[in-house]
Tab-separated table of C-alpha atoms in Angstrom:
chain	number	residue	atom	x	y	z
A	1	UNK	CA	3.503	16.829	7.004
A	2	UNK	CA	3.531	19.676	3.962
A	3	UNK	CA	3.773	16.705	1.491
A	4	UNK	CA	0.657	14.381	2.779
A	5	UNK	CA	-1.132	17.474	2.873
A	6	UNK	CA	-0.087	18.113	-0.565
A	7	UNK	CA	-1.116	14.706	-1.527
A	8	UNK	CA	-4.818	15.268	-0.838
A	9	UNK	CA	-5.433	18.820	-1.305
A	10	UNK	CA	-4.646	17.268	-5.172
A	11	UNK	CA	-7.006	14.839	-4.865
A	12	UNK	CA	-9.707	17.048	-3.746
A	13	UNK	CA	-9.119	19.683	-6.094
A	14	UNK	CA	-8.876	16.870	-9.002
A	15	UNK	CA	-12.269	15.412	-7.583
A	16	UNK	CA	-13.985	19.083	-8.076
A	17	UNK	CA	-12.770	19.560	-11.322
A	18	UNK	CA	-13.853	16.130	-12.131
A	19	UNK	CA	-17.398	16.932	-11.339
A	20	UNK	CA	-17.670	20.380	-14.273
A	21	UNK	CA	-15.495	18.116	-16.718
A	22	UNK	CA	-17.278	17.520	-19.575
A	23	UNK	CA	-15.467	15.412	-22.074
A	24	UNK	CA	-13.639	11.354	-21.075
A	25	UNK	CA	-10.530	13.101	-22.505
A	26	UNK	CA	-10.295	15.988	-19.779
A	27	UNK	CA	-11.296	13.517	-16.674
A	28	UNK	CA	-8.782	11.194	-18.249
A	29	UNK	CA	-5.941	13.623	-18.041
A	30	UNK	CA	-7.295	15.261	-15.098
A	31	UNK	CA	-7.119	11.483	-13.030
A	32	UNK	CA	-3.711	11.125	-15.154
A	33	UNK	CA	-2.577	14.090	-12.564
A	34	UNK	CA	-4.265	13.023	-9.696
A	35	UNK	CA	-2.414	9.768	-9.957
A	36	UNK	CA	1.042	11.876	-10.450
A	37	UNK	CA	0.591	13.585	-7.355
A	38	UNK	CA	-0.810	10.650	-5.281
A	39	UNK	CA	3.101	9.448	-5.670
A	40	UNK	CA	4.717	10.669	-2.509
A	41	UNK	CA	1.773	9.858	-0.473
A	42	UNK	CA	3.635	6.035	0.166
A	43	UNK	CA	6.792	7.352	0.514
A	44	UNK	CA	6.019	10.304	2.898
A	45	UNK	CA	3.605	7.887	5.165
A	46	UNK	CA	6.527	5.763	5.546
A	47	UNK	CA	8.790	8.702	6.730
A	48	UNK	CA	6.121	9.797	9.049
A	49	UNK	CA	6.116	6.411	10.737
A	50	UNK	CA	9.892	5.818	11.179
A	51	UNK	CA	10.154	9.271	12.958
A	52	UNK	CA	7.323	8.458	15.237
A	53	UNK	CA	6.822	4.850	15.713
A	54	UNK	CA	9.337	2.404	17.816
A	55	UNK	CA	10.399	-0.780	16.002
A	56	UNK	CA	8.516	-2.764	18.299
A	57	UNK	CA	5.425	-1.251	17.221
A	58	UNK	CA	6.710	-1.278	13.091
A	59	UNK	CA	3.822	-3.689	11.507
A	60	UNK	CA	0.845	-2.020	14.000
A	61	UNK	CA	1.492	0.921	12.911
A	62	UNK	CA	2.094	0.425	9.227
A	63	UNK	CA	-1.666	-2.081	9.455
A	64	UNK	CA	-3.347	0.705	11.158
A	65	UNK	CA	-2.266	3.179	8.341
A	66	UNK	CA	-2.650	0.939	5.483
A	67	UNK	CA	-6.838	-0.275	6.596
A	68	UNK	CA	-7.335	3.527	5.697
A	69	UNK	CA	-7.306	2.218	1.860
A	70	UNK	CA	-9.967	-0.748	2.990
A	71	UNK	CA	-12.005	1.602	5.490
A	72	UNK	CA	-12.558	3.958	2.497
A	73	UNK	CA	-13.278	1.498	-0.211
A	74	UNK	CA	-16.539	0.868	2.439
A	75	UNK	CA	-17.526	4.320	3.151
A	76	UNK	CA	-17.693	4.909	-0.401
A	77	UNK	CA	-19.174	1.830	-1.284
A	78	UNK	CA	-22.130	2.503	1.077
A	79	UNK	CA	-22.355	6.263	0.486
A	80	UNK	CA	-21.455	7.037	-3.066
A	81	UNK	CA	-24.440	5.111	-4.578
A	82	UNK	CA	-27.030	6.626	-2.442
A	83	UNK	CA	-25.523	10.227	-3.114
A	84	UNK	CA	-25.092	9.772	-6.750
A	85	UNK	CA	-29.213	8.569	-6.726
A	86	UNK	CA	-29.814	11.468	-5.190
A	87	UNK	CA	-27.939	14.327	-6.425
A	88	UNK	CA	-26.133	12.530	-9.635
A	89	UNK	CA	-22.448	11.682	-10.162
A	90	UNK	CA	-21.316	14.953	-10.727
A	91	UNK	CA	-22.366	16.383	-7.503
A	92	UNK	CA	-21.191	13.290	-5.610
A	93	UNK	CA	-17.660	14.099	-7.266
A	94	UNK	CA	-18.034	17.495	-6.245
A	95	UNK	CA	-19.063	16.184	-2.501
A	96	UNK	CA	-16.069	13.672	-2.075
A	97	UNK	CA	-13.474	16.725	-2.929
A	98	UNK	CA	-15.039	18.955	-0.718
A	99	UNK	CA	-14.325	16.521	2.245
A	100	UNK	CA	-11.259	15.596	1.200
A	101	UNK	CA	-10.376	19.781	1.279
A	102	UNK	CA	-12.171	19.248	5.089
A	103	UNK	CA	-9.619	16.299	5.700
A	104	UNK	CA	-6.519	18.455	4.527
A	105	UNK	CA	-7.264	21.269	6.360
A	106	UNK	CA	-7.571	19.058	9.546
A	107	UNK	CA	-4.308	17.101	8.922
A	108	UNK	CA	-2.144	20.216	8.310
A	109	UNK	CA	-3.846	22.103	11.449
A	110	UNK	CA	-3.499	18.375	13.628
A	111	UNK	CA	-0.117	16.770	12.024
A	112	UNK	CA	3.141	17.040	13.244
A	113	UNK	CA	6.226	15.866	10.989
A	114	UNK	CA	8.400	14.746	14.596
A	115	UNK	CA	6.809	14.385	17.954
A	116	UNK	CA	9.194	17.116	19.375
A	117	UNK	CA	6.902	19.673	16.941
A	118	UNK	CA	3.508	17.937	17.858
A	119	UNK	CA	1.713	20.548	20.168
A	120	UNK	CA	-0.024	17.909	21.808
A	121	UNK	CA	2.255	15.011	22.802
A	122	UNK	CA	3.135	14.516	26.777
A	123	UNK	CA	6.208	14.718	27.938
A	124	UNK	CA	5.955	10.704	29.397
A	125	UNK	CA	4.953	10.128	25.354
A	126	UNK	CA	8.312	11.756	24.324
A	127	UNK	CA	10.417	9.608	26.526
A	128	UNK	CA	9.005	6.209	25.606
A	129	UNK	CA	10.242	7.533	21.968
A	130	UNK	CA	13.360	8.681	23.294
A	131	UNK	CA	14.154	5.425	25.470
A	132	UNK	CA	12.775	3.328	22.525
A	133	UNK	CA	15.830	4.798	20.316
A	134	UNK	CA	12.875	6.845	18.044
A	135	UNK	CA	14.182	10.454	18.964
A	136	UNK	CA	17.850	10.514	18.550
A	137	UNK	CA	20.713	13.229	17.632
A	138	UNK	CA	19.348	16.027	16.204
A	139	UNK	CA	15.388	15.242	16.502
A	140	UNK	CA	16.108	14.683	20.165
A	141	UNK	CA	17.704	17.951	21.117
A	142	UNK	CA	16.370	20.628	19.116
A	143	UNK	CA	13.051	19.286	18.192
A	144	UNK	CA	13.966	19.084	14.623
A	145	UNK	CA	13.521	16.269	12.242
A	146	UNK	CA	17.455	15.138	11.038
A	147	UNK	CA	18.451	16.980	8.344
A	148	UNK	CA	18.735	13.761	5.448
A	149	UNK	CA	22.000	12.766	3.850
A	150	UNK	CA	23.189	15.430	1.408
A	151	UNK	CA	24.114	12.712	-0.786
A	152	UNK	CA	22.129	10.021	-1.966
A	153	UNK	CA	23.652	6.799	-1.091
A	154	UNK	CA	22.532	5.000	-4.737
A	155	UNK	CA	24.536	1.587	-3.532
A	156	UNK	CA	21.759	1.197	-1.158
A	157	UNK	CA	19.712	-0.334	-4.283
A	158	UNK	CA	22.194	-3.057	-5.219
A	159	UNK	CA	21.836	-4.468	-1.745
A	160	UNK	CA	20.037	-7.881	-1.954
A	161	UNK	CA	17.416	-7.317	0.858
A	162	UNK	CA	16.646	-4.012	-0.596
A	163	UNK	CA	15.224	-6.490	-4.371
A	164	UNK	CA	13.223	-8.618	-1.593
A	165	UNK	CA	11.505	-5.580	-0.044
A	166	UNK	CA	10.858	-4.171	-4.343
A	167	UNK	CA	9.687	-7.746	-5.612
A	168	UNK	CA	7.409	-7.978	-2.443
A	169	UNK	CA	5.834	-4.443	-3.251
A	170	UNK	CA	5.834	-5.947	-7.424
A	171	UNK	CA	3.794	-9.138	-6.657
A	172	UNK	CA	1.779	-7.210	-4.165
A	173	UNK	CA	0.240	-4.358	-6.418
A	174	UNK	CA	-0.013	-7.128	-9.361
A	175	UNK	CA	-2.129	-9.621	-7.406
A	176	UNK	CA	-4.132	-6.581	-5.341
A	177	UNK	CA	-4.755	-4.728	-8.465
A	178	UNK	CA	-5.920	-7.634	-10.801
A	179	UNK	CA	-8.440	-9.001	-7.982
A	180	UNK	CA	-9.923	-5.797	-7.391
A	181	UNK	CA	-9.981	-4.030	-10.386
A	182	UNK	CA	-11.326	-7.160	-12.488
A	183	UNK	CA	-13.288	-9.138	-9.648
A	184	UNK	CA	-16.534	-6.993	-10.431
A	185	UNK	CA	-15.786	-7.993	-14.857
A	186	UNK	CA	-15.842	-11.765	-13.376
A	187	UNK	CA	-18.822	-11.081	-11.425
A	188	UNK	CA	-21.104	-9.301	-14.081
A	189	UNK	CA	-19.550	-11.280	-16.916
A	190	UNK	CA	-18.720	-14.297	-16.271
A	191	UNK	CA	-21.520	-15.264	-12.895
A	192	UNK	CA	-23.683	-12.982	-14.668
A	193	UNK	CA	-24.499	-11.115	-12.007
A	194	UNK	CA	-26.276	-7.607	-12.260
A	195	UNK	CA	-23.795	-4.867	-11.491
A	196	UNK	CA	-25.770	-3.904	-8.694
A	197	UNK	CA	-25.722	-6.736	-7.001
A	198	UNK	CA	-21.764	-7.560	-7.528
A	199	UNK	CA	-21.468	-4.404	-5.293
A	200	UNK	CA	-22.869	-5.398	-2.512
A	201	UNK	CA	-20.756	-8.859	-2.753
A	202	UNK	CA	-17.685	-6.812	-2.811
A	203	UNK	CA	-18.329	-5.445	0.361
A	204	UNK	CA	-17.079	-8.307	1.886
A	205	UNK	CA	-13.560	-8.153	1.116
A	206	UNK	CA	-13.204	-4.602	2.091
A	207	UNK	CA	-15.042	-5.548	5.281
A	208	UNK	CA	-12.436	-8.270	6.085
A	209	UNK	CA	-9.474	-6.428	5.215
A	210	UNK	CA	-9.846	-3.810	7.081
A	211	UNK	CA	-10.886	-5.940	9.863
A	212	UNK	CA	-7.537	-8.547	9.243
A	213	UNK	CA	-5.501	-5.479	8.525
A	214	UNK	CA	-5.884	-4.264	12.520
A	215	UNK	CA	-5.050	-7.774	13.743
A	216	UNK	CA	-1.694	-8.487	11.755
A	217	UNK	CA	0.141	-5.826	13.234
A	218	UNK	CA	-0.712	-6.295	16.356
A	219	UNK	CA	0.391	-10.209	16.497
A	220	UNK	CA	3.147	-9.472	14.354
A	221	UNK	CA	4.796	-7.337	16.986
A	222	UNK	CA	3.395	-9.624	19.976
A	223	UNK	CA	5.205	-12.565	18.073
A	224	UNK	CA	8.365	-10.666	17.899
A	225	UNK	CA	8.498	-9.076	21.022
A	226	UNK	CA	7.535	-12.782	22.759
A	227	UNK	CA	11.163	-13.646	21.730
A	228	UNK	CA	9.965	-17.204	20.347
A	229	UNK	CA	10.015	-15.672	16.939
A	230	UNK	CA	12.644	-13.872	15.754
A	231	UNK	CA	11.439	-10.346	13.650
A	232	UNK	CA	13.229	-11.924	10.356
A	233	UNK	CA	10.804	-14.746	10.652
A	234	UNK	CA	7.771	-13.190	11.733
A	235	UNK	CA	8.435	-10.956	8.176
A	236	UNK	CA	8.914	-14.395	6.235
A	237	UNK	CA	5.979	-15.607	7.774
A	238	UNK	CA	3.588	-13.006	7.626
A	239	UNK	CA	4.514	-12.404	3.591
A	240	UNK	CA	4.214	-16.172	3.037
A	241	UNK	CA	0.644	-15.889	4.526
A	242	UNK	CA	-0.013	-12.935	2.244
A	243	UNK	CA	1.535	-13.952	-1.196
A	244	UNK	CA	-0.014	-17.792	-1.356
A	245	UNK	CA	-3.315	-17.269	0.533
A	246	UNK	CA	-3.936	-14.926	-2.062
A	247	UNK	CA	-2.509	-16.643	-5.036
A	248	UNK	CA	-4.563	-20.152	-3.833
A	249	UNK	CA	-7.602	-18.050	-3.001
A	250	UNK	CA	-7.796	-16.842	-6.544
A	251	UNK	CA	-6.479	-20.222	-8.345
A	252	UNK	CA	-9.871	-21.710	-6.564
A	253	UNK	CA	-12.041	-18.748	-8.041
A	254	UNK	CA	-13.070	-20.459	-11.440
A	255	UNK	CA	-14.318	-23.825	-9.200
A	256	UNK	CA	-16.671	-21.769	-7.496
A	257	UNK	CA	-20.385	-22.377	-9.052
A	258	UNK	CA	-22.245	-19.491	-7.305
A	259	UNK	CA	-21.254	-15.847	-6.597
A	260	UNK	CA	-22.209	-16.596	-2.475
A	261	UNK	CA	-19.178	-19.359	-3.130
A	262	UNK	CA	-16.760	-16.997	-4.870
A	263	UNK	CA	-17.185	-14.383	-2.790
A	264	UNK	CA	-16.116	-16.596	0.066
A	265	UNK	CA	-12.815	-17.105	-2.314
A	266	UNK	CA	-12.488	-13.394	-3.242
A	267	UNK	CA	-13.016	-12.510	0.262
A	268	UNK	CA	-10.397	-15.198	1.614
A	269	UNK	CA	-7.722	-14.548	-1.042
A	270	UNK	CA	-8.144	-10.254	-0.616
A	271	UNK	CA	-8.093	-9.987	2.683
A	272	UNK	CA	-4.820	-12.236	3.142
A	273	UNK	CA	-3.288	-9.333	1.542
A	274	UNK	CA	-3.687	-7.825	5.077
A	275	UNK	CA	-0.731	-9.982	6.222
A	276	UNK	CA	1.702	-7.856	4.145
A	277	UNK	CA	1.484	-5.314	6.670
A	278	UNK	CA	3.970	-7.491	8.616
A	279	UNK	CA	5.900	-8.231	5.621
A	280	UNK	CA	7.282	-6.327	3.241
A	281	UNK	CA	5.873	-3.280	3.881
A	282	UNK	CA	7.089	-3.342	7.444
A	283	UNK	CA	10.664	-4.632	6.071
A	284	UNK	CA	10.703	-0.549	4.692
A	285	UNK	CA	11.549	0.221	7.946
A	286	UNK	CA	13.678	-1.986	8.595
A	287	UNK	CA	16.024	-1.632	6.554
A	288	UNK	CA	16.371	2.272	6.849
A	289	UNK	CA	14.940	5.070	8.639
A	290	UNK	CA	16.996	7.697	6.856
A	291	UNK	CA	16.389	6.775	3.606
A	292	UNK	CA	13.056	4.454	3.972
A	293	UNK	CA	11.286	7.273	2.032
A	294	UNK	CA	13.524	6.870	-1.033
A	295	UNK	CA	12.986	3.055	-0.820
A	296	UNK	CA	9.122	3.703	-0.393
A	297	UNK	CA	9.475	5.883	-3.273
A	298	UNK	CA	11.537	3.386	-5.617
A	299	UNK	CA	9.586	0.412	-4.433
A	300	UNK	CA	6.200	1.949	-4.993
A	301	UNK	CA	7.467	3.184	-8.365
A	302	UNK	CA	8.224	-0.273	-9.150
A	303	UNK	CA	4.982	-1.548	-7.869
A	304	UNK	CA	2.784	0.778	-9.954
A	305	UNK	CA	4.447	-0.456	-12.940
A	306	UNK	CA	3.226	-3.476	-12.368
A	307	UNK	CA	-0.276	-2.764	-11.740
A	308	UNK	CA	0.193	-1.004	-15.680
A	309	UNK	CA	0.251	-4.301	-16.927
A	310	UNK	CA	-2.695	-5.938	-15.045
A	311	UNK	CA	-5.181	-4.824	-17.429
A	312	UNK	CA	-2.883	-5.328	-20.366
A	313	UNK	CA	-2.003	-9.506	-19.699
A	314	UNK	CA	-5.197	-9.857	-18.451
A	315	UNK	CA	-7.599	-8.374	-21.390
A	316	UNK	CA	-4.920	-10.582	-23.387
A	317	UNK	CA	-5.342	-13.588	-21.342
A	318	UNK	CA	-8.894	-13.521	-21.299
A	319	UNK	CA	-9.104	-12.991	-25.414
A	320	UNK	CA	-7.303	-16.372	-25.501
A	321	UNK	CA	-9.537	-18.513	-23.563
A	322	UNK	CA	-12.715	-16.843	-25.280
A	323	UNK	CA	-13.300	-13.880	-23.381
A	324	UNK	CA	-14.962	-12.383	-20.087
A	325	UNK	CA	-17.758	-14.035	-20.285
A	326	UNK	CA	-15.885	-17.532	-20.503
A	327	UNK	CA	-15.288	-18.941	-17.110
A	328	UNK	CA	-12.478	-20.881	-18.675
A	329	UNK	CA	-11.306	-17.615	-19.767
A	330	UNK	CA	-10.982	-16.614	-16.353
A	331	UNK	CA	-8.628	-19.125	-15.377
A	332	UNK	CA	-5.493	-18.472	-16.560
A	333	UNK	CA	-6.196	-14.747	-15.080
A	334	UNK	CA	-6.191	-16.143	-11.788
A	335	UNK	CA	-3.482	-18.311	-12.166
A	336	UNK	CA	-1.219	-15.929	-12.838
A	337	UNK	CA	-1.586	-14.416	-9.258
A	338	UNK	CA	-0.911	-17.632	-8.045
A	339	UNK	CA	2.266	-17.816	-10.209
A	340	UNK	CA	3.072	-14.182	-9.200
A	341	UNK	CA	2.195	-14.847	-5.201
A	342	UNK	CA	5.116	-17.960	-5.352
A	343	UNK	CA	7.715	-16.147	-7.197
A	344	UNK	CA	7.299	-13.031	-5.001
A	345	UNK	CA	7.472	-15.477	-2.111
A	346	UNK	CA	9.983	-17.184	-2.834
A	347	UNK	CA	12.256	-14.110	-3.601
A	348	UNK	CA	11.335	-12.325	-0.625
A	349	UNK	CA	11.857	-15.185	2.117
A	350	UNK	CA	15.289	-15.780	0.033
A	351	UNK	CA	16.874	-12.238	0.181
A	352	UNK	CA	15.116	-10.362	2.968
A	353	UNK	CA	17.414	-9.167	6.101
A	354	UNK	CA	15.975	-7.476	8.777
A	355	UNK	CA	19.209	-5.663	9.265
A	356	UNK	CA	19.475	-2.030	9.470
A	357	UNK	CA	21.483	-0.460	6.769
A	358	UNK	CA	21.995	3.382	7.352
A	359	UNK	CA	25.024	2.727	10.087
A	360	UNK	CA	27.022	1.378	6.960
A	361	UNK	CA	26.469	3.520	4.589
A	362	UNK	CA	27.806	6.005	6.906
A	363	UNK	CA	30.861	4.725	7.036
A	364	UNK	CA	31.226	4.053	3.526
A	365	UNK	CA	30.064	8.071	2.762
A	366	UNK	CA	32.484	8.948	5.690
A	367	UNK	CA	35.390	6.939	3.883
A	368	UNK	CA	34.874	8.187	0.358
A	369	UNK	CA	34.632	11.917	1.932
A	370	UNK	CA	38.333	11.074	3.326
A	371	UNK	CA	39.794	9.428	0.558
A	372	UNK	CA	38.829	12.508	-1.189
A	373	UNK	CA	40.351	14.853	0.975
A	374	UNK	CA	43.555	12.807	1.174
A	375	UNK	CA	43.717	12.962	-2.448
C-alpha cells in the first residue's frame, strides 16, 4: 500500500514541478525521476493482487488493473487538449498533479495491503479468500501480510519458465511502445495527416483496449475454470493471440492507403495487446506469490530496456528506407514487431509452466540451512 502510494505522490509532485520548469533540460531530468520512481509501481500491483485475488480470478484481475493505463490514455486524450486551450500547458500540468495528489490521498486513506487489514471487507469476503487458499499461515491468523523470505532465492531466475514470463514482458513493451509512441510520426508524416486530427484517430485504440482488456480476463478464467482448457493452455493461447495479432496488425500498416484504413490496423493490432492480460502477465502469479514482486520487478526491468531501444532501431530503420515521411520507410519499422511478436511467441509457448515454484525453493533454502548447521 505505502509503495503505490509512493508511486503517485511522485508523479504528482513531478507533474507540478513540471508546470514552473522553465528550461527542456530541467523537465528532462525532472521526467528522468518520475520514470525512476514509477519502477515499483508493476512490481507492487502484482504483490497487491497475489495477496488478494484467488487463482481462479488471476487474469480478471490483472485485465481490470492493467485497462487503468488505456482508461487514462482517454481521459487525457479528451481533457488535456481542451484544458491546455483554455488555461495553457503549464496550468494543465499543474491540474493533472493536483489530481493525482487527490488520487493518493484517496488510495492511502481506502487501500489495504491484505484483506485481514482492509476496514471494510465482510467477514463472508474473508472466507471465500481463506477457502480459496488466498489467506494462509501467517496472513490468515494474525491479519498480517507474511513476512517475505529473508533470503533471496536468486536460483529462481535460472528456472526456464521464469525466461518465458521475461521474454513475454521484452516483446511486449517493444511492440506496445513502438506502436504507440511512433503511430502519431506515421500518421502526421507519412499519411500526412494534421496533428490534430491524428489525435482523434488514436482514440480508437485506447477505446478498444480498454474495452478488450475487461473481456480477456474474464474468459480467460471462464475457459480455465470450464475444465476443457487447461490454465497452461489458456496462457499459451491468450499470449499467442496477443504477440501475432499485433505483429500481423502492424506488418499490414504500410498497405493501408487512408488513415480511416490504418486506423482499423492500428486499432486491431493495439488492442490485441489486451490478450496479454491472460498471458504472461498473469503467468507472474503463477509462478510465485512470495516472490512475484521480485519477478515483476526483474521482468519489468527487462522490459523497459527494451522500450530504450524502440526509438533508437527505429529512427535508424526509418533513415535507411528514406525517412518518416517514406511509407516504404515505415515498413521495416513494422516488421520488426512482427519479427519480435513470433520470437516472443515462440519462446513463451516453449518454456512457460504454470507450476508454482515457492514450495521448492523452500525446501531447497530449508536444506542448505541444514547442511550448514551440520557442518
Amino acid at each position: 500500500k505505502p509503495d503505490g502510494g509512493q508511486c503517485q505522490c511522485h508523479d504528482g509532485l513531478g507533474t507540478l514541478l513540471l508546470g514552473g520548469l522553465g528550461s527542456f533540460a530541467a523537465m528532462w531530468a525532472t521526467m528522468l525521476v518520475m520514470g525512476i520512481m514509477e519502477g515499483p509501481s508493476f512490481p507492487t500491483g502484482g504483490v497487491i493482487l497475489g495477496r488478494w485475488v484467488p487463482a481462479a480470478e488471476r487474469a480478471t484481475a490483472t485485465a481490470v488493473s492493467d485497462a487503468g493505463g488505456p482508461v487514462g490514455a482517454l481521459v487525457a486524450l479528451f481533457l488535456t487538449p481542451l484544458l491546455a486551450a483554455q488555461v495553457g500547458w503549464r496550468l494543465t500540468l499543474v491540474f493533472n498533479g493536483v489530481y493525482t495528489l487527490a488520487f493518493v490521498a484517496l488510495w492511502l486513506r481506502l487501500a489495504a495491503s491484505d484483506p485481514r487489514s482492509c476496514t471494510y471487507i465482510t467477514d463472508g469476503e474473508l472466507d471465500e479468500l481463506t477457502a480459496a487458499g488466498v489467506l494462509v499461515g501467517g496472513a490468515a491468523a494474525t491479519g498480517k501480510p507474511q513476512a517475505p523470505s529473508a533470503t533471496m532465492p536468486w536460483r529462481i531466475l535460472w528456472l526456464p519458465s521464469v525466461w518465458a514470463v521475461f521474454i513475454g514482458h521484452i516483446a511486449f513493451n517493444y511492440n506496445r511502445y513502438l506502436m504507440y509512441n511512433w503511430i502519431l510520426t506515421y500518421y502526421t508524416d507519412a499519411l500526412r495527416v494534421p496533428v490534430t486530427e491524428a489525435g482523434l484517430y488514436m482514440f480508437w485504440p485506447n477505446f478498444f483496449d480498454a474495452l478488450l482488456s475487461f473481456g480477456v480476463g474474464r474468459a480467460a478464467d471462464a475457459l480455465a475454470a470450464s475444465g476443457r482448457v487447461s490454465t497452461l493452455s489458456t496462457r499459451r493461447v491468450f499470449a499467442a493471440l496477443g504477440f501475432l495479432g499485433t505483429g500481423v496488425g502492424a506488418a499490414l500498416l504500410p498497405l493501408a492507403d487512408s488513415p480511416a484504413a490504418a486506423t482499423v490496423l492500428v486499432t486491431f493490432a493495439s488492442s490485441m495487446q489486451a490478450c496479454h492480460n491472460a498471458g504472461f502477465k498473469s503467468s507472474y502469479g503463477d509462478l510465485s506469490r512470495e516472490y512475484s514482486g521480485f519477478l515483476r520487478g526483474i521482468g519489468n526491468t527487462l522490459g523497459t530496456g527494451s522500450s530504450f531501444v524502440v526509438p533508437m532501431l527505429a529512427a535508424w530503420l526509418l533513415e535507411l528506407g528514406g525517412g518518416s515521411t517514406e511509407k516504404v520507410a515505415w515498413q521495416a519499422v513494422f516488421r520488426s514487431v512482427l519479427a519480435c511478436s513470433i520470437v516472443g511467441t515462440g519462446c513463451y509457448i516453449a518454456l512457460v509452466s504454470t507450476e508454482n515454484v515457492d514450495a521448492g525453493l523452500s525446501v531447497a533454502a530449508t536444506s542448505r540451512k541444514d547442511a550448514k548447521k551440520e557442518k
